[in-house]
């Protein structure tokens, strides 16, 4: 190896070591900096060790610590007491870890940290809203399968899958305000919505459909069965509406 | 005498509904409530109590063929004049669906006692419905025959027969707006009155905006004429009617929905007599659980007649409690 190459190798080696050192513990450092600089953080000094442990765990699992710090700042702004902040942050870490595992498995946004962080936030919010991990997993997987078939470009496929899953899950959340459904029923409906010919911008119309069915005093089971069946058979809003009108006449 | 509104159920029918819902995969909806009707000029409001039940079952025979059966029983009692009323109804249909094509045959019948002391009226019907189309546009049509007997006890009497024919087209615009244009033609043959024909074109819109809100609106025009016009006689019953209706539903929370409606009609007879009715309404439904709900509805109806030059006003308030069994 020439002297010039040896020098280049040493420079690269030092750069790598410096980068790794900077990354490891950066979340913990950010947390410590916030704890000492922000006046609202004072109340959490009593649980500083527990919080530091959660940040260390986030680094171990590969969850971006800045997402946890966002949550911590949000808690501080809402005056969440110190006794509740640690379990809240642990639960958030669990949700974010699931989001990371899902994202890794589907290969979503591996090289786009901003979009990846956005996806983690979205998944976490759905889990916080009461959706089970299996439901979120099924809907994202179905959206990814469809997007992979329809898009040759990988970036477009990822954007399309995330947008489709996001809208489908938002629609299921809205429907959940009208009827209560089991996980299995929601998975079936979510998959049918994703596979349907309804464009993403039209998904939320389905929430209004459930409201109409409710006003006709149709049961949740009858309505979700009807909508899932029609969407699975490549039908759309028109066919659902026809069936609603027919059944409303029976009441 | 003002007829009692058809409301719901004698105890035997309730037992039948429980039996049906426990032996086949059926749903039954039990309702009970009271209505307060207050005509403006009446000395006291009319109070009606009612109870009822509906049960229905869906039986998929194959991927394409399915059968629906529905039964209902309702009973009402008007406290002010101690007048009881009841209705029993049964309906069944067979549907065949392949792709975007649906063929359905429906048969139904209803026995209605406007006064429990008198013989019931009987109505029966048979309808063929066909619909075909794609994801955004669909054509549909139906042909039916209905027979109405004034008294089921006097079955030998001639019934009033009607033969509704309907043709329509529906179109989904931007996947949240459904537009419908429809025309129906109904010849009516009556044993004790001149035969009539009704021609009704209508347009409707149903809006599913993607928020927790829906809106339905419809406007129709009906020309009511004698079925076989002659040149030497004047059709004094001929009328033209413009009717409209709009209703909206809104989610108020996880357990409450609100509804608002505005319907009305303007009818004009050949002899210049004209009527205008306007009926605004509002309702609130509160669900105690997944199976029980309380619905309260208020309605305010006005009817103006050009000949009398005065307006009748009627306000009504009804409350209904419903329980669902599966």
Coordinates of C-alpha atoms in Angstrom, one line a residue:
Chain A
X1 CA 0.0 0.0 0.0
X2 CA 1.5 3.4 -1.0
X3 CA 1.9 6.1 1.6
X4 CA -0.8 8.1 -0.1
X5 CA -3.3 5.3 0.1
X6 CA -2.4 4.6 3.7
X7 CA -3.2 8.3 4.5
X8 CA -6.5 8.1 2.7
X9 CA -7.4 4.9 4.6
X10 CA -6.6 6.5 7.9
X11 CA -8.7 9.6 7.1
X12 CA -11.7 7.5 6.1
X13 CA -11.3 5.3 9.2
X14 CA -11.3 8.3 11.5
X15 CA -14.3 9.8 9.8
X16 CA -16.3 6.6 10.3
X17 CA -15.3 6.4 13.9
X18 CA -16.2 10.1 14.4
X19 CA -19.6 9.6 12.7
X20 CA -20.4 6.5 14.7
X21 CA -19.4 8.2 18.0
X22 CA -21.6 11.2 17.1
X23 CA -24.6 8.9 16.3
X24 CA -24.3 6.7 19.3
X25 CA -25.8 8.5 22.3
X26 CA -26.9 11.5 20.2
X27 CA -30.5 10.9 21.3
X28 CA -29.5 10.7 24.9
X29 CA -27.4 13.9 24.5
X30 CA -30.3 15.7 22.8
X31 CA -32.5 14.6 25.7
X32 CA -30.0 15.8 28.3
X33 CA -29.6 19.1 26.4
X34 CA -33.3 19.6 26.4
X35 CA -33.6 18.7 30.1
X36 CA -31.1 21.3 31.1
X37 CA -32.2 24.0 28.7
X38 CA -36.0 23.9 28.6
X39 CA -37.7 25.4 31.7
X40 CA -40.7 23.0 31.2
X41 CA -38.4 20.0 31.5
X42 CA -37.6 20.8 35.1
X43 CA -40.5 18.7 36.4
X44 CA -38.9 15.6 34.8
X45 CA -35.5 15.8 36.5
X46 CA -36.8 13.3 39.1
X47 CA -37.3 10.6 36.4
X48 CA -34.2 11.6 34.4
X49 CA -32.6 8.2 34.7
X50 CA -35.8 6.4 33.6
X51 CA -36.1 8.7 30.6
X52 CA -32.5 8.2 29.7
X53 CA -33.0 4.5 29.7
X54 CA -35.9 4.8 27.3
X55 CA -33.7 6.9 24.9
X56 CA -30.9 4.3 25.2
X57 CA -33.5 1.6 24.3
X58 CA -34.7 3.6 21.3
X59 CA -31.1 3.7 20.0
X60 CA -30.7 0.0 20.5
X61 CA -33.9 -0.7 18.6
X62 CA -33.1 1.7 15.8
X63 CA -36.0 4.1 16.5
X64 CA -35.0 7.7 15.7
X65 CA -34.7 9.3 19.2
X66 CA -35.8 12.7 17.9
X67 CA -39.3 11.2 17.5
X68 CA -39.3 10.3 21.2
X69 CA -38.0 13.7 22.1
X70 CA -40.9 15.2 20.1
X71 CA -43.3 13.2 22.2
X72 CA -41.5 14.2 25.4
X73 CA -41.7 17.9 24.5
X74 CA -45.4 17.4 23.6
X75 CA -46.0 15.9 27.0
X76 CA -44.1 18.8 28.7
X77 CA -46.2 21.3 26.8
X78 CA -49.3 19.5 28.0
X79 CA -48.0 19.5 31.6
X80 CA -48.1 15.7 31.8
X81 CA -46.8 14.8 35.4
X82 CA -43.5 13.0 35.8
X83 CA -45.2 9.9 37.1
X84 CA -47.0 9.4 33.8
X85 CA -44.4 10.6 31.3
X86 CA -42.1 7.5 31.6
X87 CA -44.9 4.9 30.8
X88 CA -46.2 7.2 28.1
X89 CA -42.8 7.4 26.5
X90 CA -42.3 3.6 26.8
X91 CA -45.6 3.0 25.0
X92 CA -44.6 5.4 22.3
X93 CA -41.3 3.6 21.9
X94 CA -43.2 0.3 21.5
X95 CA -45.4 1.8 18.8
X96 CA -42.4 3.4 17.0
X97 CA -40.5 0.1 17.2
X98 CA -43.5 -1.7 15.5
X99 CA -43.5 1.0 12.8
X100 CA -39.7 0.4 12.2
X101 CA -40.2 -3.3 12.0
X102 CA -43.1 -2.9 9.6
X103 CA -41.2 -0.4 7.5
X104 CA -38.1 -2.6 7.4
X105 CA -40.1 -5.7 6.4
X106 CA -41.9 -3.9 3.6
X107 CA -38.7 -2.0 2.6
X108 CA -40.4 1.4 3.0
X109 CA -38.2 4.6 2.9
X110 CA -34.9 3.0 3.8
X111 CA -33.0 5.8 2.3
X112 CA -35.3 8.7 3.0
X113 CA -35.1 9.6 6.7
X114 CA -37.7 12.4 6.5
X115 CA -40.4 10.3 4.9
X116 CA -39.4 7.4 7.2
X117 CA -39.9 9.5 10.2
X118 CA -43.3 10.7 8.9
X119 CA -44.3 7.1 8.3
X120 CA -43.3 6.2 11.9
X121 CA -45.4 9.1 13.2
X122 CA -48.4 8.0 11.1
X123 CA -48.2 4.3 12.3
X124 CA -47.8 5.4 15.9
X125 CA -50.9 7.6 15.7
X126 CA -53.0 4.8 14.3
X127 CA -51.9 2.5 17.1
X128 CA -52.6 5.2 19.6
X129 CA -56.1 5.5 18.2
X130 CA -56.8 1.9 19.2
X131 CA -56.0 0.0 16.1
X132 CA -54.2 -3.3 16.7
X133 CA -50.7 -3.8 15.2
X134 CA -52.1 -6.7 13.1
X135 CA -54.7 -4.5 11.5
X136 CA -52.2 -1.8 10.7
X137 CA -49.8 -4.5 9.4
X138 CA -52.5 -6.1 7.1
X139 CA -53.6 -2.7 5.6
X140 CA -50.0 -1.6 4.9
X141 CA -49.1 -5.0 3.5
X142 CA -52.2 -5.0 1.2
X143 CA -51.4 -1.4 0.1
X144 CA -47.7 -2.3 -0.6
X145 CA -48.7 -5.4 -2.6
X146 CA -51.0 -3.4 -4.8
X147 CA -48.5 -0.5 -5.2
X148 CA -45.7 -3.0 -6.1
X149 CA -47.9 -4.4 -8.9
X150 CA -49.0 -1.0 -10.2
X151 CA -45.8 1.0 -10.0
X152 CA -42.5 0.1 -11.7
X153 CA -40.7 2.9 -10.0
X154 CA -39.8 2.0 -6.4
X155 CA -40.2 5.5 -5.0
X156 CA -43.6 5.9 -6.6
X157 CA -44.6 2.5 -5.2
X158 CA -43.6 3.4 -1.7
X159 CA -45.4 6.8 -1.8
X160 CA -48.5 5.2 -3.3
X161 CA -48.5 2.4 -0.7
X162 CA -48.2 4.7 2.2
X163 CA -50.8 7.2 0.9
X164 CA -53.2 4.3 0.2
X165 CA -52.7 2.7 3.6
X166 CA -52.9 6.1 5.4
X167 CA -56.3 7.0 3.7
X168 CA -57.7 3.5 4.3
X169 CA -56.8 3.5 8.0
X170 CA -58.2 7.0 8.4
X171 CA -61.5 5.8 6.8
X172 CA -61.6 2.9 9.2
X173 CA -61.1 5.3 12.1
X174 CA -64.0 7.4 10.9
X175 CA -66.2 4.3 10.5
X176 CA -65.2 3.3 14.0
X177 CA -67.1 6.4 15.2
X178 CA -70.3 5.0 13.8
X179 CA -70.0 1.2 14.5
X180 CA -67.8 -0.9 16.6
X181 CA -66.1 -3.8 14.7
X182 CA -63.8 -6.6 15.5
X183 CA -60.3 -6.7 14.2
X184 CA -61.2 -9.4 11.7
X185 CA -64.0 -7.4 10.3
X186 CA -61.8 -4.3 9.9
X187 CA -59.0 -6.3 8.3
X188 CA -61.5 -7.7 5.7
X189 CA -62.9 -4.2 5.0
X190 CA -59.5 -2.6 4.9
X191 CA -58.2 -5.2 2.4
X192 CA -61.4 -4.8 0.3
X193 CA -61.0 -1.0 0.2
X194 CA -57.3 -1.3 -0.8
X195 CA -58.1 -3.8 -3.6
X196 CA -61.2 -1.9 -4.8
X197 CA -61.4 0.4 -7.9
X198 CA -62.2 3.4 -5.7
X199 CA -59.4 6.0 -6.0
X200 CA -57.6 6.9 -2.8
X201 CA -59.4 10.3 -2.7
X202 CA -62.7 8.5 -2.6
X203 CA -62.0 6.2 0.4
X204 CA -63.5 8.5 3.0
X205 CA -66.8 8.5 1.2
X206 CA -67.2 5.1 2.6
X207 CA -67.5 6.5 6.1
X208 CA -70.5 8.5 5.0
X209 CA -71.9 5.3 3.6
X210 CA -71.8 3.7 7.0
X211 CA -73.5 6.8 8.5
X212 CA -76.3 6.4 5.9
X213 CA -76.7 2.7 6.8
X214 CA -76.8 3.6 10.5
X215 CA -79.6 6.1 9.8
X216 CA -81.5 3.3 8.1
X217 CA -81.0 1.3 11.3
X218 CA -78.9 -1.4 9.6
X219 CA -76.7 -3.3 12.0
X220 CA -72.9 -2.9 11.9
X221 CA -72.5 -6.6 10.9
X222 CA -74.9 -6.3 8.0
X223 CA -73.3 -3.1 6.8
X224 CA -69.7 -4.2 6.9
X225 CA -70.6 -7.5 5.3
X226 CA -72.5 -5.7 2.5
X227 CA -69.7 -3.2 1.8
X228 CA -66.9 -5.7 2.0
X229 CA -68.7 -8.1 -0.3
X230 CA -69.5 -5.4 -2.9
X231 CA -66.0 -4.0 -2.9
X232 CA -64.4 -7.5 -3.1
X233 CA -66.6 -8.1 -6.2
X234 CA -65.2 -5.0 -7.9
X235 CA -68.2 -2.9 -7.1
X236 CA -68.2 0.6 -6.0
X237 CA -70.2 3.4 -4.4
X238 CA -73.0 3.0 -6.9
X239 CA -73.6 -0.7 -6.1
X240 CA -73.4 0.0 -2.4
X241 CA -75.9 2.8 -2.7
X242 CA -78.3 0.5 -4.7
X243 CA -78.1 -2.1 -2.0
X244 CA -78.6 0.4 0.8
X245 CA -81.7 1.8 -0.9
X246 CA -83.1 -1.7 -1.3
X247 CA -82.5 -2.6 2.3
X248 CA -83.8 0.7 3.7
X249 CA -87.1 -0.1 2.1
X250 CA -87.4 -3.1 4.3
X251 CA -87.4 -0.9 7.4
Chain B
X1 CA -111.2 10.5 10.9
X2 CA -107.5 10.9 10.7
X3 CA -105.8 7.4 10.3
X4 CA -103.5 6.3 13.0
X5 CA -99.9 6.2 11.8
X6 CA -98.7 2.7 11.1
X7 CA -96.6 1.8 14.2
X8 CA -95.5 -1.3 15.8
X9 CA -96.4 -4.8 17.4
X10 CA -98.6 -7.2 19.3
X11 CA -97.0 -9.5 21.9
X12 CA -97.6 -12.7 19.8
X13 CA -95.6 -11.1 16.9
X14 CA -92.8 -10.3 19.3
X15 CA -92.6 -14.0 20.4
X16 CA -92.6 -15.0 16.7
X17 CA -89.7 -12.6 16.1
X18 CA -87.6 -14.0 19.0
X19 CA -88.3 -17.5 17.6
X20 CA -87.2 -16.5 14.1
X21 CA -84.1 -14.8 15.3
X22 CA -83.1 -17.8 17.5
X23 CA -83.6 -20.4 14.8
X24 CA -82.2 -18.9 11.6
X25 CA -79.3 -16.4 11.3
X26 CA -81.6 -13.4 11.4
X27 CA -81.7 -9.9 12.9
X28 CA -84.6 -8.5 14.8
X29 CA -85.2 -4.9 15.6
X30 CA -87.7 -4.2 18.4
X31 CA -89.1 -0.7 18.8
X32 CA -91.4 1.0 21.2
X33 CA -92.3 4.6 21.6
X34 CA -94.8 7.4 21.7
X35 CA -95.8 10.2 19.3
X36 CA -97.5 13.5 20.1
X37 CA -99.3 15.1 17.3
X38 CA -100.6 18.6 17.8
X39 CA -102.8 20.0 15.0
X40 CA -102.8 23.8 15.3
X41 CA -106.6 24.1 15.5
X42 CA -107.2 21.0 17.7
X43 CA -108.2 21.5 21.3
X44 CA -105.7 19.0 22.6
X45 CA -102.8 17.1 21.1
X46 CA -103.2 13.5 19.9
X47 CA -101.0 11.0 21.7
X48 CA -100.2 7.6 20.1
X49 CA -98.2 4.8 21.7
X50 CA -96.8 2.1 19.6
X51 CA -94.6 -1.0 19.6
X52 CA -93.3 -3.2 16.9
X53 CA -90.6 -5.5 15.5
X54 CA -89.0 -6.3 12.2
X55 CA -86.9 -9.4 11.5
X56 CA -84.9 -10.1 8.5
X57 CA -82.6 -12.8 7.3
X58 CA -80.1 -13.1 4.4
X59 CA -79.4 -16.5 3.0
X60 CA -76.7 -16.7 0.3
X61 CA -77.6 -19.8 -1.8
X62 CA -74.4 -19.5 -3.9
X63 CA -71.9 -16.8 -4.9
X64 CA -74.5 -15.4 -7.3
X65 CA -77.9 -16.3 -5.8
X66 CA -79.2 -15.0 -2.5
X67 CA -82.5 -14.8 -0.7
X68 CA -83.8 -12.2 1.7
X69 CA -86.8 -12.6 4.0
X70 CA -88.3 -9.8 6.1
X71 CA -91.2 -9.8 8.4
X72 CA -92.7 -7.0 10.4
X73 CA -95.4 -6.4 12.9
X74 CA -96.6 -3.1 14.3
X75 CA -99.4 -1.9 16.6
X76 CA -100.5 1.5 17.7
X77 CA -103.0 2.9 20.1
X78 CA -104.3 6.5 20.0
X79 CA -105.0 7.5 23.6
X80 CA -107.2 10.5 22.8
X81 CA -109.9 8.5 21.0
X82 CA -108.9 4.9 22.1
X83 CA -108.4 3.8 18.6
X84 CA -106.1 0.8 18.0
X85 CA -104.3 0.0 14.7
X86 CA -102.0 -2.7 13.6
X87 CA -100.0 -3.9 10.6
X88 CA -98.4 -7.2 9.6
X89 CA -96.1 -7.4 6.7
X90 CA -94.0 -10.0 5.0
X91 CA -91.6 -9.6 2.1
X92 CA -89.1 -11.9 0.3
X93 CA -86.8 -11.5 -2.6
X94 CA -84.5 -13.6 -4.7
X95 CA -81.5 -11.9 -6.2
X96 CA -79.2 -13.1 -8.9
X97 CA -75.9 -11.1 -9.3
X98 CA -73.3 -11.7 -11.9
X99 CA -70.6 -9.0 -12.4
X100 CA -72.4 -5.6 -12.5
X101 CA -75.7 -7.2 -13.5
X102 CA -78.5 -7.8 -10.9
X103 CA -81.9 -9.5 -11.4
X104 CA -84.3 -9.6 -8.5
X105 CA -87.8 -10.7 -7.9
X106 CA -89.6 -9.4 -4.9
X107 CA -92.9 -10.5 -3.5
X108 CA -94.6 -8.7 -0.5
X109 CA -97.8 -8.5 1.3
X110 CA -99.2 -6.4 4.1
X111 CA -102.4 -6.6 6.3
X112 CA -103.3 -3.2 7.8
X113 CA -105.9 -2.5 10.4
X114 CA -106.6 1.2 10.5
X115 CA -109.1 0.4 13.2
X116 CA -108.8 -2.9 15.1
X117 CA -112.6 -3.2 15.2
X118 CA -112.9 -3.3 11.4
X119 CA -111.6 -5.7 8.7
X120 CA -108.1 -5.2 7.6
X121 CA -106.9 -3.8 4.2
X122 CA -104.7 -6.1 2.2
X123 CA -102.0 -5.1 -0.1
X124 CA -99.8 -7.4 -2.2
X125 CA -97.1 -6.8 -4.8
X126 CA -94.7 -8.6 -7.1
X127 CA -91.7 -6.8 -8.7
X128 CA -89.0 -7.6 -11.2
X129 CA -85.9 -5.4 -10.9
X130 CA -83.0 -5.4 -13.4
X131 CA -79.8 -3.4 -13.1
X132 CA -76.7 -3.4 -15.1
X133 CA -73.6 -1.3 -15.5
X134 CA -70.1 -0.6 -14.5
X135 CA -68.2 1.1 -11.7
X136 CA -69.5 4.6 -12.3
X137 CA -72.7 4.3 -14.4
X138 CA -75.6 2.0 -14.0
X139 CA -78.9 1.5 -15.8
X140 CA -81.9 0.1 -14.0
X141 CA -85.5 -0.7 -14.6
X142 CA -88.4 -2.4 -12.8
X143 CA -91.9 -3.7 -13.6
X144 CA -94.4 -4.5 -10.9
X145 CA -97.9 -5.4 -10.2
X146 CA -99.6 -4.3 -7.0
X147 CA -103.1 -5.2 -5.8
X148 CA -104.9 -3.4 -2.9
X149 CA -108.1 -4.8 -1.4
X150 CA -110.1 -2.4 0.7
X151 CA -111.1 -5.3 2.9
X152 CA -109.3 -8.6 3.2
X153 CA -112.5 -10.1 4.6
X154 CA -114.4 -9.3 1.4
X155 CA -111.8 -11.0 -0.9
X156 CA -114.4 -11.3 -3.7
X157 CA -114.4 -7.5 -4.1
X158 CA -112.3 -6.1 -6.9
X159 CA -108.9 -4.8 -5.9
X160 CA -107.3 -1.6 -7.1
X161 CA -104.5 -2.6 -9.4
X162 CA -101.4 -0.7 -10.3
X163 CA -98.6 -1.5 -12.7
X164 CA -95.5 0.7 -11.9
X165 CA -92.8 0.7 -14.6
X166 CA -89.6 2.5 -13.8
X167 CA -86.5 3.3 -15.8
X168 CA -83.5 5.1 -14.5
X169 CA -79.8 5.8 -14.7
X170 CA -77.3 6.4 -11.9
X171 CA -73.9 8.0 -12.2
X172 CA -71.1 8.3 -9.6
X173 CA -69.4 11.6 -10.0
X174 CA -65.9 11.9 -8.4
X175 CA -66.8 8.9 -6.2
X176 CA -68.7 10.9 -3.7
X177 CA -71.7 12.3 -5.6
X178 CA -74.3 10.0 -7.0
X179 CA -76.7 11.4 -9.5
X180 CA -79.9 9.7 -10.5
X181 CA -82.4 10.4 -13.2
X182 CA -85.5 8.3 -13.3
X183 CA -88.9 8.2 -14.9
X184 CA -91.9 6.1 -13.7
X185 CA -95.2 5.4 -15.3
X186 CA -98.0 4.0 -13.2
X187 CA -101.4 2.9 -14.6
X188 CA -103.9 2.5 -11.8
X189 CA -107.2 0.6 -12.3
X190 CA -109.7 1.2 -9.5
X191 CA -113.0 -0.7 -9.1
X192 CA -115.0 2.3 -7.8
X193 CA -113.4 5.3 -9.4
X194 CA -112.0 6.4 -12.8
X195 CA -108.7 4.8 -13.8
X196 CA -105.6 7.0 -13.6
X197 CA -102.1 7.2 -14.9
X198 CA -99.2 8.8 -13.2
X199 CA -96.1 9.9 -15.0
X200 CA -93.2 10.9 -12.7
X201 CA -89.8 12.1 -13.9
X202 CA -87.4 12.8 -11.1
X203 CA -83.8 13.7 -10.5
X204 CA -81.9 13.0 -7.3
X205 CA -78.5 13.5 -5.8
X206 CA -76.8 11.7 -2.9
X207 CA -73.7 13.2 -1.5
X208 CA -71.1 11.2 0.5
X209 CA -68.6 13.9 1.1
X210 CA -66.1 11.8 3.0
X211 CA -66.8 13.6 6.3
X212 CA -69.2 12.1 8.8
X213 CA -72.1 13.7 6.9
X214 CA -74.5 12.7 4.1
X215 CA -77.0 14.6 2.1
X216 CA -79.9 13.3 -0.1
X217 CA -82.0 15.5 -2.3
X218 CA -84.7 14.8 -4.9
X219 CA -87.0 16.8 -7.0
X220 CA -89.9 15.1 -8.9
X221 CA -92.8 16.2 -11.1
X222 CA -96.0 14.1 -11.3
X223 CA -98.7 14.4 -13.9
X224 CA -101.8 12.7 -12.8
X225 CA -104.3 12.1 -15.6
X226 CA -107.2 9.8 -16.5
X227 CA -105.9 6.6 -18.0
X228 CA -108.2 6.7 -21.1
X229 CA -108.8 10.4 -22.0
X230 CA -111.9 11.2 -24.1
X231 CA -112.5 14.4 -25.9
X232 CA -116.0 14.9 -24.6
X233 CA -115.4 14.8 -20.9
X234 CA -113.2 17.0 -18.7
X235 CA -110.7 15.3 -16.4
X236 CA -111.5 17.2 -13.2
X237 CA -109.1 15.2 -11.1
X238 CA -106.1 15.9 -13.3
X239 CA -103.3 17.5 -11.3
X240 CA -99.7 18.4 -11.6
X241 CA -97.4 18.1 -8.6
X242 CA -93.9 19.3 -8.0
X243 CA -92.4 17.6 -5.0
X244 CA -89.0 18.0 -3.3
X245 CA -87.2 16.5 -0.4
X246 CA -83.8 16.9 1.2
X247 CA -82.4 15.1 4.2
X248 CA -79.0 15.2 5.9
X249 CA -77.4 13.1 8.6
X250 CA -74.5 14.2 10.8
X251 CA -72.4 12.3 13.3
X252 CA -72.3 14.2 16.6
X253 CA -70.0 11.9 18.4
X254 CA -69.4 8.2 19.0
X255 CA -73.0 7.7 20.2
X256 CA -75.1 10.4 18.7
X257 CA -76.4 11.2 15.2
X258 CA -78.6 14.1 14.1
X259 CA -80.9 14.3 11.1
X260 CA -82.4 17.3 9.3
X261 CA -85.1 17.2 6.6
X262 CA -87.1 19.5 4.4
X263 CA -89.7 18.1 2.2
X264 CA -92.7 19.6 0.5
X265 CA -95.0 19.7 -2.6
X266 CA -96.9 22.0 -4.7
X267 CA -100.0 20.5 -6.3
X268 CA -102.2 22.2 -8.9
X269 CA -105.6 20.9 -10.1
X270 CA -107.2 21.7 -13.4
X271 CA -109.9 23.7 -11.6
X272 CA -107.3 26.1 -10.3
X273 CA -107.2 24.7 -6.8
X274 CA -103.7 24.7 -5.5
X275 CA -102.0 23.2 -2.4
X276 CA -98.6 23.9 -1.0
X277 CA -97.1 21.8 1.8
X278 CA -93.8 22.4 3.6
X279 CA -92.4 20.0 6.2
X280 CA -89.2 20.7 8.0
X281 CA -88.0 18.1 10.5
X282 CA -85.1 17.4 12.8
X283 CA -84.1 14.3 14.8
X284 CA -81.6 13.1 17.3
X285 CA -80.5 9.5 17.9
X286 CA -78.6 8.4 20.9
X287 CA -77.1 4.9 21.2
X288 CA -76.9 3.6 24.7
X289 CA -75.0 0.6 23.4
X290 CA -74.3 -1.3 20.2
X291 CA -77.9 -2.7 20.4
X292 CA -80.0 0.0 21.9
X293 CA -80.9 3.5 20.9
X294 CA -83.3 6.3 21.6
X295 CA -84.6 8.4 18.7
X296 CA -86.4 11.7 19.1
X297 CA -87.9 13.4 16.0
X298 CA -89.7 16.6 15.7
X299 CA -91.7 17.7 12.6
X300 CA -93.6 20.9 11.7
X301 CA -96.0 20.6 8.8
X302 CA -97.8 23.4 7.0
X303 CA -100.5 23.0 4.3
X304 CA -101.8 26.0 2.5
X305 CA -104.9 25.7 0.2
X306 CA -105.6 28.5 -2.3
X307 CA -109.4 28.0 -2.2
X308 CA -109.8 28.2 1.5
X309 CA -107.1 30.9 1.8
X310 CA -105.8 29.5 5.1
X311 CA -103.0 27.4 6.3
X312 CA -103.2 24.3 8.4
X313 CA -100.3 23.7 10.8
X314 CA -99.4 20.6 12.6
X315 CA -96.5 19.9 14.9
X316 CA -95.5 16.4 16.0
X317 CA -92.9 15.0 18.4
X318 CA -92.1 11.4 18.6
X319 CA -89.7 9.3 20.7
X320 CA -88.8 5.7 20.0
X321 CA -86.6 3.2 21.8
X322 CA -85.1 0.4 19.7
X323 CA -83.4 -2.8 20.6
X324 CA -81.6 -5.1 18.2
X325 CA -81.2 -8.8 18.5
X326 CA -79.1 -11.0 16.3

